[in-house]
Amino acid sequence: MPRMIRRIAAVAMFATALAGCGDRVTPPAGTASQPQASKPANAPTPQTASAPSKPAPADRQHPHLQLALVDGKRYDLAQHRGRWVVVNFWATWCGPCLKEMPELSALASKGTVDVIGLAYEDIEAKDMQAFLATHKPAYPIAILDTFNPPADFDTPRGLPMTVIVAPDGSVAKTVLGPVTTAVIEQAISQHGTKASG
């Protein structure tokens, strides 16, 4: 019974907090909600999260991330220092998330940038393993506890959400909405730190 209550709560939370998967994105706090013109599904425009009005806590500037992966291994973001890391929040039910998965896989396969996918949904490990057997991303996947997401990252206001972490461990850019290789490469170029590999 507690599991059913948890699932109902998760569904209710997603219905309100993440109804914007794709084109509709919740505006940042303090801005008026404006109706957005619909965009063609084949031409999504990534939105860069606005800079906070006050300095972010130190852990948000240099986030830590340690968790179990779906394959049973452990992931530690600190072990990737010296490399660019793309941290992608996504869900199996999110169309734009699935659309960007092949591009993120291609980027990960090049070996110059590391990618990790954080499934932000209430899903059993066996169901995720079945999903991954079909979609086969070329990067590791972890399932997040939606009631206890990683404290050092902003809670997604919509999916997908991508955080680009520089080789020094700092957050270079956060993108709310679909991300492309071009957007990631531009963030790397603007940051002025080369990717290793």
C-alpha positions as a printed NumPy array, in Angstrom:
array([[  0.   ,   0.   ,   0.   ],
       [  2.755,   2.565,   0.783],
       [  4.229,   1.905,  -2.664],
       [  0.873,   2.749,  -4.298],
       [  0.624,   5.98 ,  -2.28 ],
       [  4.155,   6.893,  -3.355],
       [  3.304,   6.271,  -7.012],
       [  0.135,   8.401,  -6.772],
       [  2.096,  11.2  ,  -5.118],
       [  4.792,  10.985,  -7.799],
       [  2.201,  11.122, -10.595],
       [  0.56 ,  14.156,  -8.993],
       [  3.934,  15.858,  -8.629],
       [  4.884,  15.226, -12.25 ],
       [  1.494,  16.406, -13.468],
       [  2.045,  19.795, -11.882],
       [  5.831,  20.276, -11.831],
       [  6.842,  18.626, -15.064],
       [  3.844,  19.079, -17.291],
       [  6.128,  21.239, -19.401],
       [  8.209,  18.384, -20.78 ],
       [  9.162,  19.751, -24.156],
       [  7.979,  23.154, -25.319],
       [  6.164,  24.422, -22.223],
       [  8.649,  25.412, -19.55 ],
       [  7.833,  26.841, -16.137],
       [  9.185,  30.408, -15.973],
       [ 11.816,  31.223, -13.352],
       [ 10.543,  32.492, -10.011],
       [  9.753,  36.187, -10.078],
       [  8.864,  36.384, -13.765],
       [  5.391,  36.714, -15.199],
       [  4.015,  33.662, -16.952],
       [  3.647,  34.505, -20.632],
       [  1.941,  32.219, -23.133],
       [  4.554,  30.847, -25.481],
       [  4.069,  30.378, -29.164],
       [  4.175,  26.727, -30.069],
       [  7.323,  25.608, -31.833],
       [  7.624,  22.851, -34.388],
       [  8.559,  19.563, -32.756],
       [ 11.538,  19.236, -35.075],
       [ 13.031,  22.614, -34.079],
       [ 13.214,  22.861, -30.271],
       [ 14.978,  25.886, -28.836],
       [ 17.017,  25.25 , -25.695],
       [ 16.536,  27.765, -22.922],
       [ 19.447,  28.755, -20.736],
       [ 18.478,  29.035, -17.088],
       [ 18.669,  32.639, -15.975],
       [ 21.43 ,  33.608, -13.59 ],
       [ 20.327,  33.722,  -9.952],
       [ 19.876,  37.176,  -8.417],
       [ 22.142,  36.239,  -5.509],
       [ 25.228,  34.025,  -5.445],
       [ 24.456,  30.318,  -5.433],
       [ 25.731,  28.196,  -2.552],
       [ 29.244,  26.826,  -3.048],
       [ 27.983,  23.277,  -3.57 ],
       [ 25.791,  24.424,  -6.464],
       [ 28.839,  26.019,  -8.082],
       [ 30.915,  22.83 ,  -7.706],
       [ 28.296,  20.07 ,  -7.354],
       [ 28.961,  16.653,  -5.89 ],
       [ 27.177,  13.59 ,  -7.232],
       [ 27.59 ,  10.06 ,  -5.931],
       [ 24.972,   7.424,  -6.713],
       [ 24.255,   3.899,  -7.86 ],
       [ 23.847,   3.257, -11.576],
       [ 21.222,   0.975, -13.104],
       [ 23.973,  -1.518, -14.015],
       [ 24.934,  -1.821, -10.334],
       [ 28.138,   0.233, -10.538],
       [ 28.78 ,   3.42 ,  -8.551],
       [ 29.145,   6.867, -10.121],
       [ 31.159,   9.684,  -8.576],
       [ 31.281,  13.011, -10.41 ],
       [ 34.548,  13.885,  -8.612],
       [ 36.284,  11.057, -10.491],
       [ 35.618,  12.964, -13.725],
       [ 37.564,  16.101, -12.751],
       [ 39.713,  17.254, -15.641],
       [ 36.964,  16.39 , -18.139],
       [ 33.761,  18.023, -19.314],
       [ 30.663,  16.243, -17.983],
       [ 27.114,  16.524, -19.296],
       [ 24.588,  15.716, -16.551],
       [ 21.241,  15.075, -18.252],
       [ 17.978,  14.905, -16.262],
       [ 15.4  ,  12.961, -18.271],
       [ 12.514,  10.462, -18.096],
       [ 11.348,   7.516, -20.183],
       [  7.956,   9.192, -20.742],
       [  9.46 ,  12.487, -21.987],
       [  9.463,  12.699, -25.794],
       [ 12.097,  15.468, -26.11 ],
       [ 14.329,  13.531, -23.689],
       [ 14.226,  10.46 , -25.916],
       [ 14.821,  12.569, -29.006],
       [ 18.095,  13.956, -27.62 ],
       [ 19.344,  10.558, -26.347],
       [ 20.99 ,   9.484, -29.648],
       [ 22.842,  12.807, -29.918],
       [ 24.078,  12.52 , -26.326],
       [ 25.161,   8.941, -27.064],
       [ 27.115,  10.109, -30.118],
       [ 28.778,  12.797, -28.013],
       [ 29.692,  10.288, -25.294],
       [ 31.07 ,   7.875, -27.904],
       [ 33.559,  10.499, -29.133],
       [ 35.295,  10.236, -25.76 ],
       [ 36.004,  13.944, -25.332],
       [ 33.004,  14.616, -23.077],
       [ 31.511,  12.379, -20.391],
       [ 27.729,  12.043, -20.151],
       [ 25.524,  10.713, -17.367],
       [ 21.743,  10.345, -17.571],
       [ 19.713,  10.899, -14.402],
       [ 16.212,   9.42 , -14.779],
       [ 13.946,  11.77 , -12.839],
       [ 10.935,   9.521, -12.436],
       [  9.41 ,   6.826, -10.245],
       [ 10.405,   3.65 , -12.082],
       [ 11.555,   0.21 , -10.985],
       [ 15.126,  -0.814, -11.852],
       [ 13.906,  -3.839, -13.85 ],
       [ 11.616,  -1.614, -15.943],
       [ 14.482,   0.798, -16.589],
       [ 16.771,  -2.08 , -17.564],
       [ 14.155,  -3.258, -20.077],
       [ 13.883,   0.277, -21.471],
       [ 17.667,   0.615, -21.777],
       [ 17.921,  -2.752, -23.54 ],
       [ 15.859,  -1.202, -26.339],
       [ 17.277,   2.341, -26.419],
       [ 20.937,   1.507, -25.59 ],
       [ 22.438,   4.877, -24.587],
       [ 26.256,   4.982, -24.759],
       [ 26.501,   6.523, -21.284],
       [ 25.627,   5.45 , -17.739],
       [ 22.116,   5.867, -16.336],
       [ 20.957,   6.287, -12.742],
       [ 17.423,   6.463, -11.344],
       [ 16.876,   9.393,  -8.999],
       [ 14.595,   9.431,  -5.996],
       [ 12.137,  12.161,  -7.012],
       [ 11.465,  12.852,  -3.334],
       [ 15.177,  13.26 ,  -2.601],
       [ 16.97 ,  14.531,  -5.737],
       [ 20.677,  15.432,  -5.632],
       [ 21.034,  18.426,  -3.303],
       [ 23.862,  20.034,  -5.274],
       [ 21.762,  20.4  ,  -8.44 ],
       [ 18.672,  22.514,  -9.034],
       [ 15.479,  20.475,  -8.999],
       [ 14.279,  20.242, -12.614],
       [ 11.371,  22.597, -13.403],
       [ 10.83 ,  20.661, -16.599],
       [ 12.476,  17.892, -18.59 ],
       [ 14.901,  17.497, -20.127],
       [ 17.33 ,  19.598, -18.105],
       [ 21.055,  19.461, -18.748],
       [ 23.883,  20.715, -16.546],
       [ 27.268,  21.13 , -18.226],
       [ 30.084,  20.715, -15.702],
       [ 33.542,  22.083, -16.538],
       [ 36.805,  20.191, -15.937],
       [ 37.373,  22.158, -12.712],
       [ 34.054,  20.826, -11.367],
       [ 32.161,  24.107, -11.75 ],
       [ 28.801,  24.456, -13.5  ],
       [ 29.451,  26.087, -16.874],
       [ 25.843,  26.164, -18.101],
       [ 22.375,  24.823, -17.344],
       [ 19.966,  24.22 , -20.215],
       [ 16.249,  23.74 , -19.623],
       [ 14.735,  21.982, -22.61 ],
       [ 16.288,  19.868, -25.371],
       [ 20.045,  20.169, -25.778],
       [ 22.195,  19.555, -28.829],
       [ 25.859,  18.864, -29.434],
       [ 26.159,  22.4  , -30.853],
       [ 24.835,  23.932, -27.619],
       [ 27.223,  21.826, -25.53 ],
       [ 30.202,  22.648, -27.741],
       [ 29.322,  26.354, -27.623],
       [ 29.204,  26.242, -23.804],
       [ 32.624,  24.582, -23.762],
       [ 34.031,  27.147, -26.179],
       [ 32.612,  30.104, -24.23 ],
       [ 33.946,  28.762, -20.947],
       [ 37.459,  28.733, -22.378],
       [ 38.502,  25.368, -20.929],
       [ 39.366,  22.624, -23.363],
       [ 37.976,  19.117, -22.998],
       [ 40.615,  16.473, -22.395],
       [ 40.82 ,  13.239, -24.343]])
